[in-house]
Short mmCIF file of C-alpha atoms in Angstrom, two decimals:
data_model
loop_
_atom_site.label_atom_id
_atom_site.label_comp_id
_atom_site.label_asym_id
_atom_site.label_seq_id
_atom_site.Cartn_x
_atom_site.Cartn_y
_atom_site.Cartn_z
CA UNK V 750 0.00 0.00 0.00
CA UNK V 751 1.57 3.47 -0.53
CA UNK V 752 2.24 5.51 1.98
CA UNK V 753 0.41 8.93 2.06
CA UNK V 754 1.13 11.64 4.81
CA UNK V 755 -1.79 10.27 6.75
CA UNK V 756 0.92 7.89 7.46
CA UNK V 757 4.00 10.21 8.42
CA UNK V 758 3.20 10.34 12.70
CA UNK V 759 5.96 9.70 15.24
CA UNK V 760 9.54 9.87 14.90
CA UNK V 761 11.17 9.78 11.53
CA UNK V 762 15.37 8.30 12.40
CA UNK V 763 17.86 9.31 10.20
CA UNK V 764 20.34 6.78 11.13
CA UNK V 765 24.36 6.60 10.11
CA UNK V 766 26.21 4.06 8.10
CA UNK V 767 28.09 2.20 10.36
CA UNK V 768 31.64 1.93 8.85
CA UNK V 769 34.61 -1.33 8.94
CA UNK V 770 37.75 -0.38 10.71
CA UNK V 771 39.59 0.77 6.95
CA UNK V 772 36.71 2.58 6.09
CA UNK V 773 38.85 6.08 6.29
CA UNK V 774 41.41 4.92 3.84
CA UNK V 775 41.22 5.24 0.13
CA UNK V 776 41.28 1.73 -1.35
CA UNK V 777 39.09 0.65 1.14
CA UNK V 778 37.00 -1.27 -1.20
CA UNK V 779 33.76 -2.27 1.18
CA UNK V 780 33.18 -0.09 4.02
CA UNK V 781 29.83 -1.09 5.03
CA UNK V 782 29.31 -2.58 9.21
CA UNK V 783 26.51 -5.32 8.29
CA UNK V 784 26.43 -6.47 11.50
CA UNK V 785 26.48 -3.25 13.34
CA UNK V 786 23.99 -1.80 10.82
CA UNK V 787 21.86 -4.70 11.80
CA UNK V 788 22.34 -4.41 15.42
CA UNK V 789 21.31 -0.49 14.74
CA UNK V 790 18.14 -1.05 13.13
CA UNK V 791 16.97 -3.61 15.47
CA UNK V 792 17.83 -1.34 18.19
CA UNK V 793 16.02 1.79 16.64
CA UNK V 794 13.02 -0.19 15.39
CA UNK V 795 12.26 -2.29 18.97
CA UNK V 796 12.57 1.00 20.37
CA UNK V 797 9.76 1.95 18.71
CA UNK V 798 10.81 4.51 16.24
CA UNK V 799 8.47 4.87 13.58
CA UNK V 800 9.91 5.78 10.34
CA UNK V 801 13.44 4.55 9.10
CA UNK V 802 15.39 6.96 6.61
CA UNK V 803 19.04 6.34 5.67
CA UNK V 804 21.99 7.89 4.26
CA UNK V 805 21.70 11.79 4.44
CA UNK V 806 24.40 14.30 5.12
CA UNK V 807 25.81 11.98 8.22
CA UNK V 808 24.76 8.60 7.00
CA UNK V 809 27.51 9.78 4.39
CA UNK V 810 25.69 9.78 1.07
CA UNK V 811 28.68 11.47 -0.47
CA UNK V 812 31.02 9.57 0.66
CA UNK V 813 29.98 5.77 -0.30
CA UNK V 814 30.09 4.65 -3.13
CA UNK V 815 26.95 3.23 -5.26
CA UNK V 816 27.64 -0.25 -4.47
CA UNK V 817 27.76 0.21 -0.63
CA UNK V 818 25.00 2.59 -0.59
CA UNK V 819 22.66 0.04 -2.63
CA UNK V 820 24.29 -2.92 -0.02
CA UNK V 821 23.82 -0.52 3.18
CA UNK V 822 19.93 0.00 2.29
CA UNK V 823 19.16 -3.43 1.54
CA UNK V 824 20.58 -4.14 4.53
CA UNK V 825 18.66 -1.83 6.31
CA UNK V 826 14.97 -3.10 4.53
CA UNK V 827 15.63 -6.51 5.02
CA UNK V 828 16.54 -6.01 8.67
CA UNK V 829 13.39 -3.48 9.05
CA UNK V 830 11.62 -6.64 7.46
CA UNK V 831 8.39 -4.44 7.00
CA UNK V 832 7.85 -3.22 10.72
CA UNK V 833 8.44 0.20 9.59
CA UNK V 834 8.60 1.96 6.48
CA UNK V 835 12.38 2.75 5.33
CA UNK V 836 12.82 5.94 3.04
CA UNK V 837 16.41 5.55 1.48
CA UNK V 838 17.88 9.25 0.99
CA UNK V 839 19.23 9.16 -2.69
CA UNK V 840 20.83 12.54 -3.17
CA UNK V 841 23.17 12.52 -6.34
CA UNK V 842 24.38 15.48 -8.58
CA UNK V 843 22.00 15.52 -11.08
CA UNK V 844 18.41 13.90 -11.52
CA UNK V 845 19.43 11.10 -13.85
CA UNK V 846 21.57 9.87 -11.34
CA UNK V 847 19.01 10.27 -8.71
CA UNK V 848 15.75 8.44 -10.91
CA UNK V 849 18.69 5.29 -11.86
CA UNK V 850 19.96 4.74 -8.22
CA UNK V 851 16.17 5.49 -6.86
CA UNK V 852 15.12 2.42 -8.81
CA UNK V 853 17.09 0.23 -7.85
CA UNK V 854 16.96 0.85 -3.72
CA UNK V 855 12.90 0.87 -4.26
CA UNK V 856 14.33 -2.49 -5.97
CA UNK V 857 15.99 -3.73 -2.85
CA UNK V 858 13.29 -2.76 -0.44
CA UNK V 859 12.80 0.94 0.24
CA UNK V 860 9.28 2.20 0.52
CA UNK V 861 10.12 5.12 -0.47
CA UNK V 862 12.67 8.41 -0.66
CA UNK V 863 14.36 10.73 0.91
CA UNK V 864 15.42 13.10 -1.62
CA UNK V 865 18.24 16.04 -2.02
CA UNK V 866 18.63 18.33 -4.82
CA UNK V 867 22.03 18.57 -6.44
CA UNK V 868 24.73 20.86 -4.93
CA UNK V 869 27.09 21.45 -7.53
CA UNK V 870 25.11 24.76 -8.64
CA UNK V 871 22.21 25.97 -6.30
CA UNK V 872 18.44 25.68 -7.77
CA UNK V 873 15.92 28.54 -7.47
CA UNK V 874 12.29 27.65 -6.96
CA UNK V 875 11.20 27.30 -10.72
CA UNK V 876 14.72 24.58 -10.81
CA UNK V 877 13.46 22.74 -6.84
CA UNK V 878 9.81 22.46 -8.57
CA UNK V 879 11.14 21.19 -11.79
CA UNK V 880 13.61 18.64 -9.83
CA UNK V 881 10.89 16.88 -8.10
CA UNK V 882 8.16 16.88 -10.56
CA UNK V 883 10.44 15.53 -12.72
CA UNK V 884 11.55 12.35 -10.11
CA UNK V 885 7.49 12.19 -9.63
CA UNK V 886 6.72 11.70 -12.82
CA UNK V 887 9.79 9.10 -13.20
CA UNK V 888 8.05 7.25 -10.23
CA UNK V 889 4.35 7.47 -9.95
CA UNK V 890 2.97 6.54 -6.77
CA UNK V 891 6.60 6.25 -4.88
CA UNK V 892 6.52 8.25 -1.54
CA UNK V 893 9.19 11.20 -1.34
CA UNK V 894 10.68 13.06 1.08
CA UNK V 895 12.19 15.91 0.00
CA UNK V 896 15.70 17.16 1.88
CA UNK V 897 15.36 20.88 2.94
CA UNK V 898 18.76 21.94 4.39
CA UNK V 899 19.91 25.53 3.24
CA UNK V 900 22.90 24.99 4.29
CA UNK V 901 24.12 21.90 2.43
CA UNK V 902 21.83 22.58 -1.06
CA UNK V 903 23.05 26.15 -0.76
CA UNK V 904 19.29 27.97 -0.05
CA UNK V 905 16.23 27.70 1.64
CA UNK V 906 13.04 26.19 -0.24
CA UNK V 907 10.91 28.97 0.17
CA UNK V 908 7.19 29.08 0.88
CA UNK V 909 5.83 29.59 -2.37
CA UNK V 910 7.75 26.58 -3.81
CA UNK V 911 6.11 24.43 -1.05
CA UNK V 912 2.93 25.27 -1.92
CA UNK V 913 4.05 24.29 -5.41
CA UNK V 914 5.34 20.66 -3.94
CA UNK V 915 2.87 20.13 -1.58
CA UNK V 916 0.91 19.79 -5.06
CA UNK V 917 2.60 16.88 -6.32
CA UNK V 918 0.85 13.62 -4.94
CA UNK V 919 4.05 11.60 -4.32
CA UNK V 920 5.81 14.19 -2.46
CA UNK V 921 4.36 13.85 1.69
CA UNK V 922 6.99 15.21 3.92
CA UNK V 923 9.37 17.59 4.30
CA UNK V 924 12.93 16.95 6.53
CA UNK V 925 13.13 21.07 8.05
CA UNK V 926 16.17 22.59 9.40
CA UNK V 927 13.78 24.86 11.52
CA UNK V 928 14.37 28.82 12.45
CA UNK V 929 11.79 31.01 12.11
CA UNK V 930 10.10 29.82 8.76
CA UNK V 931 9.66 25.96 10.16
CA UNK V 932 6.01 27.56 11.29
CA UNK V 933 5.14 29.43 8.42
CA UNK V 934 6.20 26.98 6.13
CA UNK V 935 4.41 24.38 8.02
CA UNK V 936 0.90 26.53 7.78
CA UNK V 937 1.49 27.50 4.02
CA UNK V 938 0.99 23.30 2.91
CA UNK V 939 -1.17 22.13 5.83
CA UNK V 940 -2.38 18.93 5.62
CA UNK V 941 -1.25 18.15 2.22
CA UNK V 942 2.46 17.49 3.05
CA UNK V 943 4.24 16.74 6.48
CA UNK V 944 6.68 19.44 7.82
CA UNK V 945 9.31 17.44 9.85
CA UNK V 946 10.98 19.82 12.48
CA UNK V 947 13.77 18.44 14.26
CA UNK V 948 12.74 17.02 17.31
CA UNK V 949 13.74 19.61 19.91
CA UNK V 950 11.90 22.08 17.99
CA UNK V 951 8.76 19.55 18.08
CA UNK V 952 7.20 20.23 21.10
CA UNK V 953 6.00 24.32 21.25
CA UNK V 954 5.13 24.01 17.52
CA UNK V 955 2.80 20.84 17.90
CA UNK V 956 1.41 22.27 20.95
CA UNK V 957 0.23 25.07 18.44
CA UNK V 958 -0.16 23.07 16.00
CA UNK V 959 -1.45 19.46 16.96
CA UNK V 960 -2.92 18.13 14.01
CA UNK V 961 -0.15 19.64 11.68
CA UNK V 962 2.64 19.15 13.65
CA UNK V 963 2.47 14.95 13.97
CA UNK V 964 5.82 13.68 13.25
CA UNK V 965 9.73 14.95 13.75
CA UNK V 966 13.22 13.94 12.04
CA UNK V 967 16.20 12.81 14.95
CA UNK V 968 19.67 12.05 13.24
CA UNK V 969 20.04 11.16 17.45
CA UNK V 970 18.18 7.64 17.06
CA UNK V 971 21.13 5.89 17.17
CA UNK V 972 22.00 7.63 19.93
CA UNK V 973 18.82 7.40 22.56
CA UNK V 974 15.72 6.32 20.93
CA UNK V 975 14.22 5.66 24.14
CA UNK V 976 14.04 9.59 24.52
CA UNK V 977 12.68 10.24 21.47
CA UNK V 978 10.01 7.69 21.24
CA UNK V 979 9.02 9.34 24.76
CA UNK V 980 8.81 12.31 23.20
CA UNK V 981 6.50 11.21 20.54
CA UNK V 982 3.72 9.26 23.16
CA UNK V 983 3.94 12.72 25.00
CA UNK V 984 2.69 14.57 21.61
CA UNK V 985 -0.12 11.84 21.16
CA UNK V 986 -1.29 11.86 23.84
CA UNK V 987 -1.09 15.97 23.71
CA UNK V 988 0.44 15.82 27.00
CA UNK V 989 2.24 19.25 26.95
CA UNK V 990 3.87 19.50 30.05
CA UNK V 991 5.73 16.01 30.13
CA UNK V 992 6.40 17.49 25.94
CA UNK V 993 8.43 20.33 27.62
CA UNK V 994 9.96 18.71 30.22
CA UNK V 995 11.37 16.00 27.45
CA UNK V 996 11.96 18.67 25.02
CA UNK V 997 14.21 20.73 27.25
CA UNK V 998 16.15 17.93 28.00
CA UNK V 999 16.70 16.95 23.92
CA UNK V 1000 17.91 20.48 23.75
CA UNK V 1001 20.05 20.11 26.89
CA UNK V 1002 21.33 16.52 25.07
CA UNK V 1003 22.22 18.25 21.80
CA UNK V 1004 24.00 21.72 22.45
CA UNK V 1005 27.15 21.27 22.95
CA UNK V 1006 27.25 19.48 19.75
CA UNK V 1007 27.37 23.44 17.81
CA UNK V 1008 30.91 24.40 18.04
CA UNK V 1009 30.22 27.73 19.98
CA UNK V 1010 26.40 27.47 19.14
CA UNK V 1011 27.09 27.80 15.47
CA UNK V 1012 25.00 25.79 12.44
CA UNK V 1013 27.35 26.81 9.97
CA UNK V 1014 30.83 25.77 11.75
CA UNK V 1015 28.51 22.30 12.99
CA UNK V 1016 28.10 21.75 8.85
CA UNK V 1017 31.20 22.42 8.31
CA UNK V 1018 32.04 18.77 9.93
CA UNK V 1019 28.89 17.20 10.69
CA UNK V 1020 29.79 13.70 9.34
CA UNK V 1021 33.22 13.48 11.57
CA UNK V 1022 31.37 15.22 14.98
CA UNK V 1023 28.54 12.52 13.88
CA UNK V 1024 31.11 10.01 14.46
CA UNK V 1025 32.53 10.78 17.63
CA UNK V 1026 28.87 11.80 18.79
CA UNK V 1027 27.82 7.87 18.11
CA UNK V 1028 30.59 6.72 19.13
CA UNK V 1029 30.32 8.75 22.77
CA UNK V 1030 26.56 7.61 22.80
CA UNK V 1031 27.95 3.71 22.77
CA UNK V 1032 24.54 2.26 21.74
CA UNK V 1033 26.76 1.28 18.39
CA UNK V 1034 30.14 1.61 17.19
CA UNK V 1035 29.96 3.62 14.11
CA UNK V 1036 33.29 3.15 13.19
CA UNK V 1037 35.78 6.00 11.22
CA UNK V 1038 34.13 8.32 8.69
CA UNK V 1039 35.14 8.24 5.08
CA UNK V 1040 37.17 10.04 2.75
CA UNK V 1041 37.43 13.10 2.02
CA UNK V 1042 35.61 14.18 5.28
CA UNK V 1043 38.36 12.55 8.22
CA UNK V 1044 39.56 15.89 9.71
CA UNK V 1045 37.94 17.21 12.61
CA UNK V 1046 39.51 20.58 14.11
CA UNK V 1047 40.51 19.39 17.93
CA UNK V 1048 38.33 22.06 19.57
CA UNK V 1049 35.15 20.75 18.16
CA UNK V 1050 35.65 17.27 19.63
CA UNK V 1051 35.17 17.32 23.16
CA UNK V 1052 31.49 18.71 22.71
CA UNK V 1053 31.02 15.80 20.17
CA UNK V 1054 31.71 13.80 23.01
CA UNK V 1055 29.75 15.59 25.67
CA UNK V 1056 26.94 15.08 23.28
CA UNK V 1057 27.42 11.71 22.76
CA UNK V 1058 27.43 11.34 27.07
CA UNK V 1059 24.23 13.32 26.81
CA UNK V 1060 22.06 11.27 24.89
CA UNK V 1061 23.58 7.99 26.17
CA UNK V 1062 22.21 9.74 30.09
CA UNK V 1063 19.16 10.07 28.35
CA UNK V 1064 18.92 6.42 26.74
CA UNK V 1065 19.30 5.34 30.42
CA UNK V 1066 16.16 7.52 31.69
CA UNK V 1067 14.51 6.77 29.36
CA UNK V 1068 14.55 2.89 28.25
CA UNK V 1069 15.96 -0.45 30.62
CA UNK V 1070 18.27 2.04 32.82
CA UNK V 1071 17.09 2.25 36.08
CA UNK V 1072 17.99 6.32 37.09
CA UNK V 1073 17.55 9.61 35.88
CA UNK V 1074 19.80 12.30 34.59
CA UNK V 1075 21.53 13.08 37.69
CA UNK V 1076 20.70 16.44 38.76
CA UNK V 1077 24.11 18.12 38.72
CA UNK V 1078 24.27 17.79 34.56
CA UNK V 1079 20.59 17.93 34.03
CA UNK V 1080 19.09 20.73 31.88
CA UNK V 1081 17.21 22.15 34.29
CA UNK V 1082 20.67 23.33 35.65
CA UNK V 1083 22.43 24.30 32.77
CA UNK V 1084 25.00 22.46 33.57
#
């Protein structure tokens, strides 16, 4: 059956691709972790995540080549065996590229896709409309998700071209980077496509917004899904004060991750602070990240690592762990 926006509620988990121990040399010639990427998606799905998508900026699209990227989502849909949907991201430079490779992952298992435009020169609205009518009409019926980050497709989708995608049947959720349009944007479509915000930003908007606001995107489910899927049974159940008591502690979990508070400088290197964030977290071993993108600058590590010791306090609140986060490091402290 496809899968319509009706369908989009919960948590949407952008997970990594876990990586073998050569994976930061050149002639490494398979880099994919089956076992860990198993181990991940078992994890993430029995948490009770509900919506699987794979290899965006941090799960290292650019950085794998076709064959491991086709191996890595099989992987990933035959593990998910059908308990949740799996939307394979499928960002390439050019739509050819993108329609080939979308194919054949749809092929392997996806459900459907999570979708980038090309970087190499940046698209105005007329070009983002184009692009995804164009990957529609290639394949009818196949859900989309369409990749909104203005940093790494070099400008915001802005809200007229929304309403323009929010026309186009196949296309039912967006993946936000937030600010101050995540609202407006979010109002222009309505009900026709899903605005994702990420999930600390969830909370105040689907308090405003309830039957809008019914699903977020975490890149931290391999991190602490427990906290997240907490999160998301708060919003059902419209339970707004346990929502902001969760939400400030998401924020708490994720802040020192921005060197000095700072998107751009965090984009910079998001795929190596991804890396030592997981790897902090220690719910899996993501192993090293992948050529070109192995240098980190020093400074920027240790709040990788605080935000990796963050969410793992947070995966022990929330799921089999028996305490809290201790109130000396708790957000409610600042500390």
């Amino acid at each position: 059956m496809r899968l319509t926006v009706d369908d989009f509620v919960g948590v949407a988990g952008i997970v990594p691709t876990p990586a073998t121990d050569d994976a930061g040399q050149w002639n490494a010639r398979q880099t994919v972790a089956y076992d860990e990427t198993r181990k991940m998606i078992d994890l993430v799905v029995d948490a009770g995540v509900d919506i699987l998508m794979t290899t965006g900026t941090f799960g290292e699209c650019a950085t794998l080549t076709w064959p491991e990227l086709r191996g890595f989502v099989e992987c990933v849909a035959q593990t998910a065996a059908r308990r949740v949907p799996v939307f394979a991201g499928v960002t390439t430079l050019n739509t050819r590229d993108t329609i080939e490779r979308a194919r054949e992952l749809l092929r392997v298992g996806a459900d459907g896709l999570f979708v980038g435009r090309p970087m190499w020169l940046a698209l105005d609205d007329a070009g983002i409309v184009r692009y995804y009518r164009d990957i529609a009409q290639a394949l009818p019926r196949v859900p989309l998700v369409v990749y909104d980050n203005h940093i790494a497709f070099k400008g915001k989708i802005s809200a007229e071209a929304y309403l323009e995608l929010a026309r186009i049947p196949e296309i039912i959720a967006t993946k936000h980077m937030g600010g101050a349009a995540l609202e407006s944007d979010m109002l222009a479509v309505g009900r026709s496509m899903r605005v994702l915000p990420l999930a600390p930003e969830w909370g105040p908007i689907a308090e405003r917004h309830p039957e809008l606001a019914r699903a977020c995107w975490s890149g931290g489910v391999a991190c602490a899904p427990a906290a997240l899927v907490a999160v998301a049974r708060a919003v059902a159940a419209r339970n707004w004060p346990q929502v902001r008591e969760i939400t400030e502690k998401l924020r708490w979990a994720e802040a020192p991750m921005f060197p000095g508070g700072d998107l751009t400088r965090f984009m910079d290197y998001s795929i190596q602070i991804g890396h030592v964030r997981f790897k902090a977290a220690g719910l899996i071993d993501p192993g090293p990240p992948r050529p070109p993108y192995l240098e980190v600058p020093a400074e920027y590590v240790p709040g990788a690592e605080e935000c990796g010791r963050r969410w793992a306090q947070l995966q022990e609140e929330f799921g089999t762990g028996s305490g809290p986060v201790s109130p000396s490091r708790s957000p409610a402290t600042g500390a």
